[in-house]
CSV table of C-alpha atoms in Angstrom, one decimal:
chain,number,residue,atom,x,y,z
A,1,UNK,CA,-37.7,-18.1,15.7
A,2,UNK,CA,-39.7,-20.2,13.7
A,3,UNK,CA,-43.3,-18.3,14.9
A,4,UNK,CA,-41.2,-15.6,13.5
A,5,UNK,CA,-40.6,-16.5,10.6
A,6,UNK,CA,-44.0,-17.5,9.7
A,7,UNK,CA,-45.2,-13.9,11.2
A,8,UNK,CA,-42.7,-12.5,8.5
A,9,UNK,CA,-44.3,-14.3,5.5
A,10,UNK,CA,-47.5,-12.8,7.1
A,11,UNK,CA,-46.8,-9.3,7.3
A,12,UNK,CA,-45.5,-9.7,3.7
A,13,UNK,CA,-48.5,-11.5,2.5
A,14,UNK,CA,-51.1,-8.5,4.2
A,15,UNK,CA,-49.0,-5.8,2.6
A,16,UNK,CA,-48.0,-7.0,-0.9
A,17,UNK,CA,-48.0,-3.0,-2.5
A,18,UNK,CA,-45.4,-2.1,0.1
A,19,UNK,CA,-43.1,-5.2,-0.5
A,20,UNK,CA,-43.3,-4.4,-4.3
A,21,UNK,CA,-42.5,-0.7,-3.2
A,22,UNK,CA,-39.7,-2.0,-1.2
A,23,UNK,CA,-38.3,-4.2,-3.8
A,24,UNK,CA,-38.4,-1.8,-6.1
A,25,UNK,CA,-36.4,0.9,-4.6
A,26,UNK,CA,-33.8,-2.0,-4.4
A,27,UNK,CA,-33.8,-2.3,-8.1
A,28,UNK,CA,-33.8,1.6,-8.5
A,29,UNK,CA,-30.8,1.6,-5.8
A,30,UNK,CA,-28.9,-1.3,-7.7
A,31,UNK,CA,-29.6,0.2,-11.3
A,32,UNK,CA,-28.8,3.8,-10.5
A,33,UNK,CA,-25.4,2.4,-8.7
A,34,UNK,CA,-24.2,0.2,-11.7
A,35,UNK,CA,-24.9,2.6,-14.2
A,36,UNK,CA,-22.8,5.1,-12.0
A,37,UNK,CA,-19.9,2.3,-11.5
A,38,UNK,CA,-20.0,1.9,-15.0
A,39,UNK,CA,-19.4,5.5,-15.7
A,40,UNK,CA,-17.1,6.6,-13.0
A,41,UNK,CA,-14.7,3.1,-14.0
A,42,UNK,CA,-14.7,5.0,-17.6
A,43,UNK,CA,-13.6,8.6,-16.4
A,44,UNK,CA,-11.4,6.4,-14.4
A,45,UNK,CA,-9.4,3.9,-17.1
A,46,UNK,CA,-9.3,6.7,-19.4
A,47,UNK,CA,-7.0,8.7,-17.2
A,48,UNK,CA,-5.1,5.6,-16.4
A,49,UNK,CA,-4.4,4.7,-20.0
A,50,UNK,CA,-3.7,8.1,-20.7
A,51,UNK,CA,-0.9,8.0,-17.8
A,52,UNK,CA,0.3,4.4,-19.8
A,53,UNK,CA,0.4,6.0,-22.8
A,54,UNK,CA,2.8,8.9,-21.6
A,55,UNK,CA,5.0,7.1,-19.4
A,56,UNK,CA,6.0,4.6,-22.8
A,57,UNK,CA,6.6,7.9,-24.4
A,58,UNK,CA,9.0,9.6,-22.8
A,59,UNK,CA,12.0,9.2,-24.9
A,60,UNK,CA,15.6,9.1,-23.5
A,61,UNK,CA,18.2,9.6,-26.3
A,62,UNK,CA,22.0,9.5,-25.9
A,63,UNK,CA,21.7,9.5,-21.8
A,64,UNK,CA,19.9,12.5,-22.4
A,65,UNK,CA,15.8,12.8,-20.9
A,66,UNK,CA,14.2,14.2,-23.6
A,67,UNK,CA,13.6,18.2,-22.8
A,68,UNK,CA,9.6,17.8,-22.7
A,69,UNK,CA,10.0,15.1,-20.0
A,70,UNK,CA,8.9,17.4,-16.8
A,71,UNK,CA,5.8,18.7,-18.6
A,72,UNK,CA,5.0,14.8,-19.1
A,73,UNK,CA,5.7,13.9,-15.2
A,74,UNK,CA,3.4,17.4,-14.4
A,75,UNK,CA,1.1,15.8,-16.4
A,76,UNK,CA,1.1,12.5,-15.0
A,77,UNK,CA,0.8,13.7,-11.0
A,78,UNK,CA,-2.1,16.3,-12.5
A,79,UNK,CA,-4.0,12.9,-14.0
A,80,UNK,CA,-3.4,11.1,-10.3
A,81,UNK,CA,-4.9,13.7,-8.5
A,82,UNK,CA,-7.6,13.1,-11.2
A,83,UNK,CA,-8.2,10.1,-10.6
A,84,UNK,CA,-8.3,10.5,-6.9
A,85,UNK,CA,-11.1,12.8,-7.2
A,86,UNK,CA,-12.9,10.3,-9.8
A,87,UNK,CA,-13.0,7.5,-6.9
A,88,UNK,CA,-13.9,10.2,-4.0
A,89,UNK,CA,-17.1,11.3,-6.5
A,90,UNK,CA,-17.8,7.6,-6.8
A,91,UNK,CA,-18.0,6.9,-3.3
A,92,UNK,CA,-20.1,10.4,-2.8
A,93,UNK,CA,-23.0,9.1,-5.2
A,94,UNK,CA,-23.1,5.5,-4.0
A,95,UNK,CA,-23.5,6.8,-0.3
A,96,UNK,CA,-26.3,9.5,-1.9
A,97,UNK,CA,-28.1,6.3,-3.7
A,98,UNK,CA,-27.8,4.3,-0.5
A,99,UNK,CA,-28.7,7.3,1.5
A,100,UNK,CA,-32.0,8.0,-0.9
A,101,UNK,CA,-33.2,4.5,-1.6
A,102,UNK,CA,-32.4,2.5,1.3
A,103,UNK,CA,-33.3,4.9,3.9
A,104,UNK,CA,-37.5,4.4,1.8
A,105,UNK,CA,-36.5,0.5,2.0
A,106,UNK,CA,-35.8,0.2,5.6
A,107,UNK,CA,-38.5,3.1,6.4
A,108,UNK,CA,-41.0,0.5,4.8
A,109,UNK,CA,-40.1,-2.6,6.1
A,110,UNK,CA,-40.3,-1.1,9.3
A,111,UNK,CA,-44.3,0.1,8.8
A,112,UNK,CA,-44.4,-3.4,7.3
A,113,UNK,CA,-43.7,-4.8,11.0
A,114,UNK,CA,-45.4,-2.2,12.6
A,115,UNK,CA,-48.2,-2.1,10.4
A,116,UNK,CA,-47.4,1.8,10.2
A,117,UNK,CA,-48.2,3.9,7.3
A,118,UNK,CA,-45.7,6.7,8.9
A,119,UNK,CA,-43.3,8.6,6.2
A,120,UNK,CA,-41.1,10.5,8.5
A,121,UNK,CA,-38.8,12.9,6.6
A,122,UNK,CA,-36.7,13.1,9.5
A,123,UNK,CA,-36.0,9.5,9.7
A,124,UNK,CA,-34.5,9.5,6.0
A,125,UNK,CA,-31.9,12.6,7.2
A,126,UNK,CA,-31.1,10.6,10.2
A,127,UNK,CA,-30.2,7.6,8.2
A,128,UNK,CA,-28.1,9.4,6.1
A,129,UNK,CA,-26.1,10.4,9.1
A,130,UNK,CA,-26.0,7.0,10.6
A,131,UNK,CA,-25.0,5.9,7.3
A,132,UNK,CA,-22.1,8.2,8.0
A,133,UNK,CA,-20.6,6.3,10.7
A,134,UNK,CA,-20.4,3.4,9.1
A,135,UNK,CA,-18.9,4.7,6.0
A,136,UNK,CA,-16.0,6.1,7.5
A,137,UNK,CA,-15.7,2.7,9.3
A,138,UNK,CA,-15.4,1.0,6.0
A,139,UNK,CA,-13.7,3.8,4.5
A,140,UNK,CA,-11.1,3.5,7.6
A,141,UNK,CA,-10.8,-0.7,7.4
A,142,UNK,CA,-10.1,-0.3,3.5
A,143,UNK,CA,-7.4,2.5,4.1
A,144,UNK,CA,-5.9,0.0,6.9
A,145,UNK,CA,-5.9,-3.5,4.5
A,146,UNK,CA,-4.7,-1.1,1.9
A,147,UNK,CA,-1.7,-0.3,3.8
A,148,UNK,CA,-1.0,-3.7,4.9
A,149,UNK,CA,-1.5,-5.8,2.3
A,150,UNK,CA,1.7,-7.1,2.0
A,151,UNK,CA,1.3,-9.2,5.7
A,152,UNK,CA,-2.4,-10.0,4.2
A,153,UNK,CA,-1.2,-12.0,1.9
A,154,UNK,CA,0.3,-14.2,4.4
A,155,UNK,CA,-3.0,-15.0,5.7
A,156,UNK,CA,-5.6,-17.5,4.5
A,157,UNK,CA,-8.6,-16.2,2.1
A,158,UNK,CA,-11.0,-17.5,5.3
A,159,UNK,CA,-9.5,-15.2,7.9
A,160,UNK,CA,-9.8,-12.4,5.5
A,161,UNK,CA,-13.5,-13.0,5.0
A,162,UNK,CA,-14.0,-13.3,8.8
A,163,UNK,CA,-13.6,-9.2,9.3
A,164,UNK,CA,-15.7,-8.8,5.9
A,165,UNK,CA,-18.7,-11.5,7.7
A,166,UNK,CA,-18.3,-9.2,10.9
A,167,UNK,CA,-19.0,-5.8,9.1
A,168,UNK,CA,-21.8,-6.6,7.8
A,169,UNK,CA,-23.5,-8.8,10.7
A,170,UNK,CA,-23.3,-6.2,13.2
A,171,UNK,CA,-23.6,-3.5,10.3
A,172,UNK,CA,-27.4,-5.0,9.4
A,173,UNK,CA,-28.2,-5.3,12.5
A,174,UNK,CA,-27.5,-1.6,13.9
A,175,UNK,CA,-29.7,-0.2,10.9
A,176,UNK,CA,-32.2,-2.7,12.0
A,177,UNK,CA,-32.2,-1.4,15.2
A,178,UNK,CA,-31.4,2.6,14.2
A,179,UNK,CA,-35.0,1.8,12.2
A,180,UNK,CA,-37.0,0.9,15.2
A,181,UNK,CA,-35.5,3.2,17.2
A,182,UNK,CA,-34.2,5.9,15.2
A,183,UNK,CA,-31.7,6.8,17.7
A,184,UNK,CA,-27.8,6.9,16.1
A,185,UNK,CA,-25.7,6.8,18.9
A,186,UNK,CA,-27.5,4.0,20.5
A,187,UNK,CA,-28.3,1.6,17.5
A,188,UNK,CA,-24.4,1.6,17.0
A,189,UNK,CA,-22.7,0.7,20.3
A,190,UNK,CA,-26.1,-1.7,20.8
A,191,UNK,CA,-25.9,-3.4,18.0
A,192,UNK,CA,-22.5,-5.3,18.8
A,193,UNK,CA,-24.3,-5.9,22.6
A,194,UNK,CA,-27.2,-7.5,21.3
A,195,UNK,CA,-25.2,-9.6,17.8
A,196,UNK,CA,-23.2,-11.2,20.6
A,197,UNK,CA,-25.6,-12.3,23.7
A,198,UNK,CA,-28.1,-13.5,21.0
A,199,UNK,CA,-26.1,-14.9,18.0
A,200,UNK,CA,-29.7,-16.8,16.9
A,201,UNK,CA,-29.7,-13.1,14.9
A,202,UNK,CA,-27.6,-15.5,12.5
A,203,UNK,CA,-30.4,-17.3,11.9
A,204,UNK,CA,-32.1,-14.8,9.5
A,205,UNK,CA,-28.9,-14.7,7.2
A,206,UNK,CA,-28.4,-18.2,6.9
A,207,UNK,CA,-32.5,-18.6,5.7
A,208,UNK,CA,-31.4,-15.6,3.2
A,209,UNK,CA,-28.2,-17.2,1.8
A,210,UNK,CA,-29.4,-20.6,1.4
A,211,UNK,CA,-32.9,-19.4,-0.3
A,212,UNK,CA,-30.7,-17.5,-2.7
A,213,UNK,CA,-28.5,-20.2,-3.4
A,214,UNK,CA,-31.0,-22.6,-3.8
A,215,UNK,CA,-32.9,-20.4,-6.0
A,216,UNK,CA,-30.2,-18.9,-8.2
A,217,UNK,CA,-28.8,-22.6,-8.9
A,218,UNK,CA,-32.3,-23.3,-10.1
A,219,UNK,CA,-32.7,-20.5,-12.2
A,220,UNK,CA,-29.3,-20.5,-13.5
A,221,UNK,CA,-29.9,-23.3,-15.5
A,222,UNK,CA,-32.8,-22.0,-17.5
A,223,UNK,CA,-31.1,-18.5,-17.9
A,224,UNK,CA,-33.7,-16.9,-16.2
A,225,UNK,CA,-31.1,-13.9,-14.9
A,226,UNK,CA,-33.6,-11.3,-15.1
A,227,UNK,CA,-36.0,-13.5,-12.8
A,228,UNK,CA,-33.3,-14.5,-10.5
A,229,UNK,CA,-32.6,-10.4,-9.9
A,230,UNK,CA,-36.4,-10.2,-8.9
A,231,UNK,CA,-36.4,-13.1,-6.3
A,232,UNK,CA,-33.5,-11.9,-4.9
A,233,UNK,CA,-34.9,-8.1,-4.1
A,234,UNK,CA,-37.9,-10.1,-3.1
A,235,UNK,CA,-35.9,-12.1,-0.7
A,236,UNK,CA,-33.8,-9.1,0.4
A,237,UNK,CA,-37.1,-7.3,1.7
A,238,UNK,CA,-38.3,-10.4,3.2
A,239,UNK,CA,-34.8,-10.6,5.4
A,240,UNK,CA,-34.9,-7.2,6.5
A,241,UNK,CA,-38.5,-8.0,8.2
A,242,UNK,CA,-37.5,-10.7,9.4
A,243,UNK,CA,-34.5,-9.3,11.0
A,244,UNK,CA,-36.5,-6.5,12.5
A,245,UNK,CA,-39.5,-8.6,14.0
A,246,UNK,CA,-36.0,-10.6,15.9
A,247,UNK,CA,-34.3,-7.5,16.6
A,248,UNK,CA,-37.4,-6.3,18.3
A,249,UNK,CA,-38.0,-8.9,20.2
A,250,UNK,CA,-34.8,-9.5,21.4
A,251,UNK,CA,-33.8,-6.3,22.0
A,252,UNK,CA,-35.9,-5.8,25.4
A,253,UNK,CA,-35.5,-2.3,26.8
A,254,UNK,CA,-32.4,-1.4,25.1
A,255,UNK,CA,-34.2,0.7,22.9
């Protein structure tokens, strides 16, 4: 692993434009999905105020609900539904940015390892429909903690995170391997074969979490945020080569 990880710091060291290209389509990504955050969360506590607001209003005199009450109420449910559709076109532009920006990022890092200059325009569709998959995963896991949150809460914060840590292990590594491969299907039921038998693919993300740590305790105490932000999408294209020179080697013929 460690002939690896020096071969990483190589690759990135021979092809400096295309880690700065890399790094900043993550900025683009992150920028792009804040700003939308921001602006969907305002559509979104606008409505809910506006449901506060006409709830403490109704006005029940003398046992008596006051005669405008049901034209409230309709317009409470019409708000919901509102606000429903607010967190469904949320979710539909973060998987378009993610879809857009990180399809270039891992499209990159992958002629980074292969020292490719390929742009495939099929290869940024495909992702988008691998990305699928594991969007209605998550979408399904949130809709099942959702519904049983009341027996969560009788379990510790740790077991919670373990399903969270899981996700995203075997997550990472099935786009690493959908990006040498580019074949959906496979990548997916692979990826959990391959983060078991060789959990050394663990490796890669305890280098990138310390690093960070390290390095945004250090700049934390000059203020430098805006520097920190840089390092880190730095860093982030750094793991995903990394990841991808393991995942190719360990992978075999399973590709």
């Amino acid at each position: 692993m460690l002939r690896e990880l020096k071969k990483s710091f190589l690759l990135l060291s021979e092809n400096k434009k295309k880690w700065l290209i890399c790094s900043l389509f993550d900025f683009l990504f992150l920028v792009l999905l804040i700003i939308s955050a921001s602006f969907f969360y305002n559509l979104f506590m606008r409505d809910y105020d506006y449901i506060g607001n006409t709830l403490e209003n109704i006005l029940v005199q003398d046992g008596q609900i006051s005669g405008d009450l049901f034209s409230r109420l309709s317009g409470v449910s019409d708000t919901l539904i509102n606000m429903l559709f607010i967190v469904l076109e949320f979710f539909l532009v973060a998987f378009l940015l993610w879809s857009l920006f990180q399809s270039v990022s891992w499209l990159i890092s992958r002629n980074i390892v292969k020292r490719s200059k390929k742009f495939d325009l099929d290869y940024l569709l495909d992702f988008a429909l691998f990305s699928l998959i594991w969007t209605l995963i998550l979408g399904l896991s949130i809709y099942i903690f959702y519904n049983n949150s009341s027996l969560l809460q009788t379990f510790s914060i740790f077991i919670l995170n373990i399903p969270l840590l899981l996700f995203v292990y075997f997550g990472v590594i099935s786009f690493a391997l959908f990006s040498l491969s580019n074949k959906s299907l496979k990548s997916f039921k692979e990826c959990f074969l391959l983060g078991i038998k060789n959990p050394q693919l663990l490796f890669p993300f305890l280098i990138f979490l310390l690093i960070l740590f390290f390095i945004g305790s250090l700049l934390s105490l000059v203020g430098l945020k805006l520097v920190n932000g840089f390092v880190f999408l730095l860093f982030l294209t750094w793991f995903r080569v990394y990841l991808l020179i393991l995942v190719e080697k360990y992978v075999g013929d399973m590709l």
